[in-house]
């Protein structure tokens, strides 16, 4: 495929690729970037493009680029351990960080205050981020029981936190 043929392909499918990206990421700037990345990738791999299936091929590349973008730690603005500083444009305002931290403390206190059998299950699964299978092993309970207790524990937490919002304390 020549550069001219590829340029014609870009003109023909640019709107489709942008639409696919935008539908997945819901952000115009990110969709524009992903459209460019899609066509760059397509150009680099143009010899593998199946003849007659250009539209589907480009759509699949666009969808994969958008999905990769959504799964990236940068997109989720995740702060990794030991990576406490965020780029200036992404860092939330100081008051938002303080509210999140106080909210986290309220949630932790609410989890610690749950009665048996929900407290230990919620502590393991929500605070220590253990899987239900790991919690079942640690507590010597069946996995199905852990799932049930976790679901009920979350409901109790939600009710407890909703009540505390109205009264100002957990």
Short mmCIF file of C-alpha atoms in Angstrom, two decimals:
data_model
loop_
_atom_site.label_atom_id
_atom_site.label_comp_id
_atom_site.label_asym_id
_atom_site.label_seq_id
_atom_site.Cartn_x
_atom_site.Cartn_y
_atom_site.Cartn_z
CA UNK A 1 0.00 0.00 0.00
CA UNK A 2 1.43 3.36 -1.02
CA UNK A 3 1.39 6.51 1.09
CA UNK A 4 -1.24 8.01 -1.20
CA UNK A 5 -3.50 4.97 -0.82
CA UNK A 6 -3.08 5.08 2.95
CA UNK A 7 -3.85 8.83 2.98
CA UNK A 8 -7.06 8.12 1.09
CA UNK A 9 -7.90 5.45 3.69
CA UNK A 10 -7.35 7.97 6.49
CA UNK A 11 -9.65 10.50 4.83
CA UNK A 12 -12.30 7.83 4.23
CA UNK A 13 -12.31 6.35 7.77
CA UNK A 14 -11.13 9.18 10.01
CA UNK A 15 -14.66 10.00 11.21
CA UNK A 16 -15.45 6.33 11.91
CA UNK A 17 -12.26 5.83 13.93
CA UNK A 18 -12.86 9.03 15.92
CA UNK A 19 -16.46 7.97 16.65
CA UNK A 20 -15.38 4.52 17.87
CA UNK A 21 -12.79 6.10 20.18
CA UNK A 22 -15.14 8.80 21.45
CA UNK A 23 -17.93 6.31 22.17
CA UNK A 24 -15.56 4.38 24.43
CA UNK A 25 -13.60 7.15 26.18
CA UNK A 26 -16.24 9.95 26.27
CA UNK A 27 -13.54 12.59 25.91
CA UNK A 28 -13.01 14.55 22.69
CA UNK A 29 -9.30 15.30 23.22
CA UNK A 30 -8.52 11.69 24.15
CA UNK A 31 -10.54 10.46 21.16
CA UNK A 32 -8.51 12.72 18.84
CA UNK A 33 -5.24 11.38 20.29
CA UNK A 34 -6.47 7.80 20.01
CA UNK A 35 -7.54 8.40 16.41
CA UNK A 36 -3.98 9.48 15.59
CA UNK A 37 -2.56 6.49 17.46
CA UNK A 38 -4.92 4.19 15.56
CA UNK A 39 -3.80 5.45 12.17
CA UNK A 40 -0.14 5.37 13.21
CA UNK A 41 -0.50 1.76 14.28
CA UNK A 42 -2.43 0.95 11.10
CA UNK A 43 0.29 2.55 8.98
CA UNK A 44 3.02 0.60 10.75
CA UNK A 45 1.11 -2.66 10.22
CA UNK A 46 -0.49 -1.84 6.87
CA UNK A 47 0.91 -4.97 5.21
CA UNK A 48 -1.25 -7.13 7.56
CA UNK A 49 -4.48 -5.29 6.65
CA UNK A 50 -6.93 -7.79 5.13
CA UNK A 51 -8.03 -6.63 1.67
CA UNK A 52 -11.67 -5.64 1.62
CA UNK A 53 -11.92 -5.42 5.43
CA UNK A 54 -10.22 -2.06 5.99
CA UNK A 55 -13.23 -0.62 7.84
CA UNK A 56 -13.48 -3.52 10.31
CA UNK A 57 -9.72 -3.68 10.76
CA UNK A 58 -9.45 0.03 11.59
CA UNK A 59 -12.49 -0.18 13.87
CA UNK A 60 -10.90 -3.03 15.82
CA UNK A 61 -7.59 -1.16 16.18
CA UNK A 62 -9.48 1.94 17.37
CA UNK A 63 -11.49 -0.06 19.91
CA UNK A 64 -8.35 -1.74 21.22
CA UNK A 65 -6.52 1.59 21.53
CA UNK A 66 -9.48 3.07 23.43
CA UNK A 67 -9.72 0.06 25.75
CA UNK A 68 -5.97 0.20 26.44
CA UNK A 69 -6.37 3.90 27.23
CA UNK A 70 -9.22 3.22 29.66
CA UNK A 71 -7.24 0.50 31.44
CA UNK A 72 -4.04 2.52 31.80
CA UNK A 73 -2.99 3.67 35.28
CA UNK A 74 -2.36 7.16 33.88
CA UNK A 75 -5.96 7.43 32.68
CA UNK A 76 -7.31 6.25 36.05
CA UNK A 77 -4.99 8.78 37.72
CA UNK A 78 -3.82 6.01 40.00
CA UNK A 79 -1.04 6.87 42.39
CA UNK A 80 1.21 3.87 42.66
CA UNK A 81 3.10 3.09 45.90
CA UNK A 82 6.15 5.31 46.19
CA UNK A 83 4.73 7.60 43.51
CA UNK A 84 3.06 10.12 45.80
CA UNK A 85 3.47 13.14 43.52
CA UNK A 86 1.11 13.62 40.63
CA UNK A 87 1.68 15.89 37.66
CA UNK A 88 0.44 19.42 38.46
CA UNK A 89 -2.56 19.30 36.12
CA UNK A 90 -3.82 16.03 37.59
CA UNK A 91 -3.38 16.60 41.30
CA UNK A 92 -6.73 17.17 43.04
CA UNK A 93 -7.15 20.31 45.15
CA UNK A 94 -5.82 20.04 48.71
CA UNK A 95 -9.28 20.31 50.25
CA UNK A 96 -10.48 17.39 48.11
CA UNK A 97 -7.56 15.26 49.32
CA UNK A 98 -8.38 16.16 52.94
CA UNK A 99 -12.05 15.23 52.42
CA UNK A 100 -11.08 11.92 50.82
CA UNK A 101 -8.75 11.10 53.70
CA UNK A 102 -11.36 11.94 56.33
CA UNK A 103 -13.91 9.94 54.36
CA UNK A 104 -11.52 7.00 54.27
CA UNK A 105 -11.06 7.24 58.03
CA UNK A 106 -14.86 7.25 58.51
CA UNK A 107 -15.23 4.21 56.27
CA UNK A 108 -12.43 2.37 58.06
CA UNK A 109 -14.00 3.14 61.44
CA UNK A 110 -17.39 1.95 60.15
CA UNK A 111 -15.87 -1.31 58.89
CA UNK A 112 -14.07 -1.91 62.17
CA UNK A 113 -17.36 -1.33 64.00
CA UNK A 114 -19.33 -3.96 62.07
CA UNK A 115 -20.61 -6.87 64.15
CA UNK A 116 -19.56 -10.49 63.66
CA UNK A 117 -19.53 -12.13 61.08
CA UNK A 118 -19.51 -9.09 58.77
CA UNK A 119 -16.65 -7.13 60.35
CA UNK A 120 -13.81 -9.58 59.68
CA UNK A 121 -15.03 -10.30 56.14
CA UNK A 122 -15.34 -6.61 55.24
CA UNK A 123 -12.00 -5.81 56.86
CA UNK A 124 -10.24 -8.47 54.80
CA UNK A 125 -12.02 -7.77 51.51
CA UNK A 126 -12.43 -4.00 51.66
CA UNK A 127 -9.53 -2.73 53.75
CA UNK A 128 -6.89 -5.35 53.02
CA UNK A 129 -8.16 -5.88 49.44
CA UNK A 130 -8.20 -9.67 49.75
CA UNK A 131 -10.30 -11.70 47.34
CA UNK A 132 -13.32 -13.55 48.74
CA UNK A 133 -11.40 -16.79 48.16
CA UNK A 134 -8.46 -15.51 50.26
CA UNK A 135 -10.84 -14.30 52.98
CA UNK A 136 -12.57 -17.70 53.03
CA UNK A 137 -9.22 -19.41 53.50
CA UNK A 138 -8.14 -16.99 56.24
CA UNK A 139 -11.44 -17.24 58.14
CA UNK A 140 -12.08 -20.94 57.53
CA UNK A 141 -15.47 -20.28 55.94
CA UNK A 142 -16.95 -21.41 52.60
CA UNK A 143 -16.45 -18.95 49.71
CA UNK A 144 -20.22 -18.70 49.13
CA UNK A 145 -20.66 -17.70 52.79
CA UNK A 146 -17.98 -15.02 52.38
CA UNK A 147 -19.77 -13.63 49.32
CA UNK A 148 -23.05 -13.48 51.24
CA UNK A 149 -21.46 -11.91 54.32
CA UNK A 150 -19.57 -9.39 52.20
CA UNK A 151 -22.76 -8.37 50.40
CA UNK A 152 -24.67 -7.99 53.67
CA UNK A 153 -21.72 -6.21 55.27
CA UNK A 154 -21.60 -3.69 52.42
CA UNK A 155 -25.32 -3.07 52.83
CA UNK A 156 -24.85 -2.48 56.58
CA UNK A 157 -21.92 -0.15 55.86
CA UNK A 158 -23.93 1.83 53.32
CA UNK A 159 -26.80 2.22 55.80
CA UNK A 160 -24.42 3.16 58.61
CA UNK A 161 -22.59 5.76 56.50
CA UNK A 162 -25.83 7.23 55.16
CA UNK A 163 -27.11 7.62 58.74
CA UNK A 164 -23.84 9.24 59.82
CA UNK A 165 -24.00 11.80 57.00
CA UNK A 166 -27.23 13.09 58.48
CA UNK A 167 -25.84 13.19 62.04
CA UNK A 168 -22.24 14.25 61.37
CA UNK A 169 -20.59 11.21 63.03
CA UNK A 170 -20.08 7.53 62.34
#
